[in-house]
mmCIF file of C-alpha atoms in Angstrom:
data_model
loop_
_atom_site.group_PDB
_atom_site.id
_atom_site.type_symbol
_atom_site.label_atom_id
_atom_site.label_comp_id
_atom_site.label_asym_id
_atom_site.label_seq_id
_atom_site.Cartn_x
_atom_site.Cartn_y
_atom_site.Cartn_z
ATOM 1 C CA GLU A 1 0.000 0.000 0.000
ATOM 2 C CA VAL A 2 1.354 3.373 -1.027
ATOM 3 C CA GLN A 3 1.623 5.866 1.818
ATOM 4 C CA VAL A 4 3.107 9.316 2.203
ATOM 5 C CA LEU A 5 3.251 11.070 5.545
ATOM 6 C CA GLU A 6 4.266 14.677 6.096
ATOM 7 C CA SER A 7 5.633 16.158 9.296
ATOM 8 C CA GLY A 8 7.413 19.222 10.555
ATOM 9 C CA GLY A 9 4.691 21.845 10.361
ATOM 10 C CA ASP A 10 4.730 24.417 13.134
ATOM 11 C CA LEU A 11 4.122 28.025 14.150
ATOM 12 C CA VAL A 12 7.083 30.160 13.075
ATOM 13 C CA GLN A 13 7.776 33.882 13.108
ATOM 14 C CA PRO A 14 8.083 35.902 9.901
ATOM 15 C CA GLY A 15 11.611 35.633 8.574
ATOM 16 C CA GLY A 16 12.111 32.272 10.256
ATOM 17 C CA SER A 17 12.898 28.841 8.853
ATOM 18 C CA LEU A 18 11.306 25.420 8.940
ATOM 19 C CA ARG A 19 12.032 22.014 7.397
ATOM 20 C CA LEU A 20 9.223 19.730 6.357
ATOM 21 C CA SER A 21 9.665 15.990 5.879
ATOM 22 C CA CYS A 22 7.687 13.460 3.898
ATOM 23 C CA ILE A 23 8.313 9.766 4.423
ATOM 24 C CA ALA A 24 7.057 7.434 1.717
ATOM 25 C CA SER A 25 6.426 3.720 1.550
ATOM 26 C CA GLY A 26 4.862 1.104 -0.680
ATOM 27 C CA PHE A 27 6.576 2.102 -3.937
ATOM 28 C CA ALA A 28 10.038 2.578 -5.441
ATOM 29 C CA PHE A 29 10.713 6.015 -3.969
ATOM 30 C CA SER A 30 14.056 6.560 -5.700
ATOM 31 C CA GLY A 31 12.453 6.055 -9.098
ATOM 32 C CA ASN A 32 9.704 8.636 -8.685
ATOM 33 C CA ALA A 33 9.545 12.398 -8.877
ATOM 34 C CA MET A 34 7.949 13.917 -5.775
ATOM 35 C CA VAL A 35 6.169 17.210 -5.278
ATOM 36 C CA TRP A 36 5.093 19.651 -2.595
ATOM 37 C CA VAL A 37 1.713 21.356 -2.973
ATOM 38 C CA ARG A 38 0.171 23.794 -0.490
ATOM 39 C CA GLN A 39 -3.236 25.182 0.363
ATOM 40 C CA ALA A 40 -3.479 28.492 2.170
ATOM 41 C CA PRO A 41 -6.552 29.118 4.340
ATOM 42 C CA GLY A 42 -9.582 29.694 2.144
ATOM 43 C CA LYS A 43 -7.550 29.264 -1.041
ATOM 44 C CA GLY A 44 -7.033 26.571 -3.623
ATOM 45 C CA LEU A 45 -4.201 24.162 -4.243
ATOM 46 C CA GLU A 46 -0.863 25.688 -5.281
ATOM 47 C CA TRP A 47 2.113 23.744 -6.587
ATOM 48 C CA VAL A 48 5.310 24.613 -4.671
ATOM 49 C CA SER A 49 8.184 22.447 -5.890
ATOM 50 C CA VAL A 50 9.120 19.211 -7.627
ATOM 51 C CA MET A 51 12.187 17.011 -7.546
ATOM 52 C CA THR A 52 12.624 14.460 -10.305
ATOM 53 C CA ALA A 53 14.035 10.993 -9.765
ATOM 54 C CA GLY A 54 17.262 12.256 -11.269
ATOM 55 C CA GLY A 55 17.504 15.127 -8.819
ATOM 56 C CA THR A 56 16.394 18.030 -11.019
ATOM 57 C CA THR A 57 14.400 20.634 -9.127
ATOM 58 C CA PHE A 58 11.810 23.241 -10.077
ATOM 59 C CA TYR A 59 10.064 25.840 -7.958
ATOM 60 C CA ALA A 60 7.032 28.092 -8.137
ATOM 61 C CA ASP A 61 8.039 31.739 -8.550
ATOM 62 C CA SER A 62 6.470 32.526 -5.165
ATOM 63 C CA VAL A 63 9.056 30.409 -3.320
ATOM 64 C CA LYS A 64 12.073 30.503 -5.629
ATOM 65 C CA GLY A 65 15.230 31.475 -3.763
ATOM 66 C CA ARG A 66 13.641 30.837 -0.359
ATOM 67 C CA PHE A 67 12.630 27.166 -0.435
ATOM 68 C CA THR A 68 14.820 24.153 -1.216
ATOM 69 C CA ILE A 69 13.538 20.680 -2.033
ATOM 70 C CA SER A 70 15.728 17.650 -1.439
ATOM 71 C CA ARG A 71 15.451 13.919 -0.953
ATOM 72 C CA ASP A 72 17.239 11.080 0.824
ATOM 73 C CA ASN A 73 16.525 7.932 -1.132
ATOM 74 C CA SER A 74 18.140 5.778 1.559
ATOM 75 C CA LYS A 75 15.430 6.953 3.951
ATOM 76 C CA ASN A 76 12.569 7.199 1.415
ATOM 77 C CA THR A 77 12.177 10.776 2.564
ATOM 78 C CA LEU A 78 11.490 14.070 0.786
ATOM 79 C CA TYR A 79 12.276 17.401 2.419
ATOM 80 C CA LEU A 80 11.302 21.031 1.992
ATOM 81 C CA GLN A 81 13.598 23.570 3.606
ATOM 82 C CA MET A 82 11.721 26.842 3.951
ATOM 83 C CA ASN A 83 13.661 30.027 4.729
ATOM 84 C CA SER A 84 12.672 33.699 4.974
ATOM 85 C CA LEU A 85 9.115 32.666 5.705
ATOM 86 C CA ARG A 86 6.321 35.168 5.156
ATOM 87 C CA ALA A 87 2.744 35.319 6.360
ATOM 88 C CA ASP A 88 1.508 34.292 2.914
ATOM 89 C CA ASP A 89 3.453 31.025 3.225
ATOM 90 C CA SER A 90 0.967 29.935 5.885
ATOM 91 C CA ALA A 91 -0.742 26.844 4.513
ATOM 92 C CA VAL A 92 -1.261 23.138 4.757
ATOM 93 C CA TYR A 93 1.655 21.576 2.881
ATOM 94 C CA TYR A 94 1.035 18.314 1.045
ATOM 95 C CA CYS A 95 3.588 15.879 -0.278
ATOM 96 C CA ALA A 96 2.582 13.763 -3.265
ATOM 97 C CA LYS A 97 3.962 10.955 -5.380
ATOM 98 C CA THR A 98 3.962 11.652 -9.088
ATOM 99 C CA LYS A 99 3.323 9.608 -12.183
ATOM 100 C CA GLY A 100 3.982 10.462 -15.805
ATOM 101 C CA THR A 101 6.950 11.318 -17.963
ATOM 102 C CA ASN A 102 8.952 14.322 -19.137
ATOM 103 C CA LEU A 103 7.603 16.546 -16.346
ATOM 104 C CA ARG A 104 4.035 15.966 -17.545
ATOM 105 C CA TYR A 105 3.244 14.621 -14.112
ATOM 106 C CA TYR A 106 0.086 14.035 -12.216
ATOM 107 C CA PHE A 107 -0.093 13.327 -8.511
ATOM 108 C CA ASP A 108 -1.497 9.908 -7.701
ATOM 109 C CA TYR A 109 -0.932 9.583 -3.959
ATOM 110 C CA TRP A 110 -1.047 12.397 -1.436
ATOM 111 C CA GLY A 111 -0.394 12.740 2.267
ATOM 112 C CA GLN A 112 -2.732 14.250 4.830
ATOM 113 C CA GLY A 113 -0.689 17.454 4.996
ATOM 114 C CA THR A 114 1.175 19.364 7.659
ATOM 115 C CA LEU A 115 0.210 22.856 8.828
ATOM 116 C CA VAL A 116 2.637 25.748 8.652
ATOM 117 C CA THR A 117 1.625 29.011 10.304
ATOM 118 C CA VAL A 118 3.800 32.087 9.913
ATOM 119 C CA SER A 119 2.875 34.698 12.478
ATOM 120 C CA SER A 120 4.381 36.847 15.188
ATOM 121 C CA GLN B 1 -5.786 34.514 -10.299
ATOM 122 C CA SER B 2 -5.163 30.963 -11.493
ATOM 123 C CA VAL B 3 -3.703 29.971 -14.843
ATOM 124 C CA LEU B 4 -6.556 27.483 -15.277
ATOM 125 C CA THR B 5 -10.072 28.905 -14.992
ATOM 126 C CA GLN B 6 -12.821 27.004 -13.210
ATOM 127 C CA PRO B 7 -16.262 28.137 -12.033
ATOM 128 C CA PRO B 8 -16.299 28.773 -8.266
ATOM 129 C CA SER B 9 -19.280 26.493 -7.769
ATOM 130 C CA VAL B 10 -21.800 24.243 -9.487
ATOM 131 C CA SER B 11 -24.975 22.759 -8.046
ATOM 132 C CA GLY B 12 -27.226 19.836 -8.747
ATOM 133 C CA ALA B 13 -29.849 17.647 -7.129
ATOM 134 C CA PRO B 14 -29.103 14.054 -6.166
ATOM 135 C CA GLY B 15 -29.099 11.857 -9.239
ATOM 136 C CA GLN B 16 -28.481 14.724 -11.652
ATOM 137 C CA ARG B 17 -25.476 15.371 -13.866
ATOM 138 C CA VAL B 18 -23.117 18.294 -13.325
ATOM 139 C CA THR B 19 -20.091 19.408 -15.284
ATOM 140 C CA ILE B 20 -17.076 21.461 -14.225
ATOM 141 C CA SER B 21 -15.146 23.341 -16.894
ATOM 142 C CA CYS B 22 -11.420 24.058 -16.890
ATOM 143 C CA THR B 23 -10.113 26.602 -19.381
ATOM 144 C CA GLY B 24 -6.423 27.060 -20.059
ATOM 145 C CA SER B 25 -4.234 28.579 -22.735
ATOM 146 C CA SER B 26 -1.733 27.799 -25.458
ATOM 147 C CA SER B 27 1.045 27.206 -22.887
ATOM 148 C CA ASN B 28 -0.750 24.490 -20.934
ATOM 149 C CA LEU B 29 -3.823 22.647 -22.233
ATOM 150 C CA GLY B 30 -3.412 24.088 -25.717
ATOM 151 C CA ALA B 31 0.206 22.913 -25.846
ATOM 152 C CA GLY B 32 -1.007 19.339 -25.693
ATOM 153 C CA ASN B 33 -0.378 18.932 -21.975
ATOM 154 C CA ASP B 34 -2.801 16.613 -20.254
ATOM 155 C CA VAL B 35 -5.348 17.710 -17.682
ATOM 156 C CA HIS B 36 -5.897 15.857 -14.421
ATOM 157 C CA TRP B 37 -8.676 16.190 -11.850
ATOM 158 C CA TYR B 38 -8.636 15.911 -8.067
ATOM 159 C CA GLN B 39 -11.335 15.704 -5.431
ATOM 160 C CA HIS B 40 -10.432 17.439 -2.193
ATOM 161 C CA LEU B 41 -12.114 17.813 1.129
ATOM 162 C CA PRO B 42 -10.036 20.523 2.873
ATOM 163 C CA GLY B 43 -7.900 19.094 5.646
ATOM 164 C CA THR B 44 -7.739 15.662 4.057
ATOM 165 C CA ALA B 45 -5.548 14.125 1.381
ATOM 166 C CA PRO B 46 -6.587 15.141 -2.151
ATOM 167 C CA ARG B 47 -7.738 12.226 -4.289
ATOM 168 C CA LEU B 48 -6.846 11.697 -7.937
ATOM 169 C CA LEU B 49 -10.107 11.337 -9.894
ATOM 170 C CA ILE B 50 -9.095 11.546 -13.559
ATOM 171 C CA TYR B 51 -5.631 11.445 -15.115
ATOM 172 C CA ALA B 52 -4.480 12.153 -18.636
ATOM 173 C CA ASN B 53 -7.781 13.775 -19.631
ATOM 174 C CA THR B 54 -10.059 10.761 -19.573
ATOM 175 C CA ASN B 55 -8.639 7.977 -17.410
ATOM 176 C CA ARG B 56 -9.998 6.844 -14.057
ATOM 177 C CA PRO B 57 -7.676 5.298 -11.455
ATOM 178 C CA SER B 58 -8.740 2.022 -9.931
ATOM 179 C CA GLY B 59 -11.444 2.578 -7.344
ATOM 180 C CA VAL B 60 -12.919 5.753 -8.836
ATOM 181 C CA PRO B 61 -16.574 5.195 -9.775
ATOM 182 C CA ASP B 62 -17.505 5.439 -13.436
ATOM 183 C CA ARG B 63 -19.899 8.261 -12.491
ATOM 184 C CA PHE B 64 -16.837 10.481 -12.921
ATOM 185 C CA SER B 65 -15.603 11.158 -16.452
ATOM 186 C CA GLY B 66 -13.275 13.623 -18.101
ATOM 187 C CA SER B 67 -12.768 15.145 -21.510
ATOM 188 C CA LYS B 68 -10.420 17.622 -23.176
ATOM 189 C CA SER B 69 -10.450 19.571 -26.402
ATOM 190 C CA GLY B 70 -7.962 22.252 -27.318
ATOM 191 C CA THR B 71 -7.559 24.692 -24.438
ATOM 192 C CA SER B 72 -10.593 23.412 -22.513
ATOM 193 C CA ALA B 73 -11.428 20.405 -20.405
ATOM 194 C CA SER B 74 -14.340 19.260 -18.307
ATOM 195 C CA LEU B 75 -15.203 16.881 -15.510
ATOM 196 C CA ALA B 76 -18.659 15.339 -15.476
ATOM 197 C CA ILE B 77 -20.330 13.761 -12.495
ATOM 198 C CA THR B 78 -23.444 11.723 -13.282
ATOM 199 C CA GLY B 79 -25.850 10.321 -10.728
ATOM 200 C CA LEU B 80 -24.802 13.010 -8.233
ATOM 201 C CA GLN B 81 -24.579 11.741 -4.659
ATOM 202 C CA PRO B 82 -24.423 13.609 -1.334
ATOM 203 C CA GLU B 83 -20.834 12.482 -0.754
ATOM 204 C CA ASP B 84 -19.802 14.261 -3.966
ATOM 205 C CA GLU B 85 -20.279 17.600 -2.214
ATOM 206 C CA THR B 86 -16.703 18.889 -1.941
ATOM 207 C CA ASP B 87 -14.031 20.716 -3.944
ATOM 208 C CA TYR B 88 -12.687 19.700 -7.355
ATOM 209 C CA TYR B 89 -9.479 20.932 -9.022
ATOM 210 C CA CYS B 90 -8.067 20.618 -12.510
ATOM 211 C CA GLN B 91 -4.270 20.511 -12.959
ATOM 212 C CA SER B 92 -1.837 20.562 -15.835
ATOM 213 C CA TYR B 93 1.722 21.471 -16.750
ATOM 214 C CA ASP B 94 2.519 24.913 -18.110
ATOM 215 C CA SER B 95 5.340 24.923 -20.626
ATOM 216 C CA SER B 96 5.973 28.681 -20.286
ATOM 217 C CA LEU B 97 6.008 28.723 -16.481
ATOM 218 C CA ARG B 98 7.896 25.398 -16.415
ATOM 219 C CA GLY B 99 5.716 24.287 -13.561
ATOM 220 C CA PHE B 100 2.432 22.766 -12.554
ATOM 221 C CA VAL B 101 -0.759 24.751 -12.449
ATOM 222 C CA PHE B 102 -4.099 24.215 -10.753
ATOM 223 C CA GLY B 103 -7.480 25.742 -11.295
ATOM 224 C CA ILE B 104 -8.976 27.778 -8.446
ATOM 225 C CA GLY B 105 -11.206 24.873 -7.518
ATOM 226 C CA THR B 106 -14.929 24.303 -7.926
ATOM 227 C CA LYS B 107 -17.240 23.573 -5.023
ATOM 228 C CA VAL B 108 -19.938 21.062 -5.949
ATOM 229 C CA ASN B 109 -23.127 21.611 -4.003
ATOM 230 C CA VAL B 110 -25.648 18.781 -3.786
ATOM 231 C CA LEU B 111 -29.046 20.397 -3.288
#
C-alpha cells in the first residue's frame, strides 16, 4: 500500500525557517519524482516544488530562492527547507507521489498534509 | 488569479449530472499537456479522480468522467450523490512557467 506522511509543520515567526519531511512507503521512492503542494486558508491548491528521480528541481516563482527541495533515497524521505518565511506562506503543505513522464506529471498519492503558520 | 479557470461552484440535485469546466491557454492545455482532476475535502488528502484527460484510477466510480479539447477540459459527475459535495481541481503542466498549475477549484453543491 502506497503511503506518504508529512511532518514538521509548526508556528514560526516571519523571517524564520522550517524544514518539512515526507516519508514514503509502498513504492520505489528513488524512481519517482515527488512534489510539494500547499493550500493556504480559504484558497485553492498551489504547486510549490518538484524534484525528479534524477535530482532536477523546479520551484514556483512565489518560493524561488527561499525554499529548497531535497530527498534522501536511503530513507525514502522528501524534504522542503523553507527560509525567509512570510505570512503568505501559511498553509497546509502536502507531499505527493507523481506519475507520468517528461515533467508531464500528475499526482497519484497524497499525504494528509502538515500545517505551517507564519505569524508573530 | 489561477492559470486554469474554473467556475467557483456548481450545483445539482441528487441523481443529476453536473459538469465542471477548466479553461487554459496555449502554454498548458493548448500545448497538448494533459489535464488531471482531483477531489479534495479541505484538511484531508486530495484524491486523484481523472488522469491524462479521460482515465480513471482504480477505485474511482464510473460516475466520474473527463474530456479535453484544445484549451478546454471538463469533468462530469453523473448520478450526483451527497458524498460528492466537496471541492474539485483541474491541474496541468505549463510549458511557459515550467511548472504545474491548478485551477482555483470548484465547489460542488448537492441540493
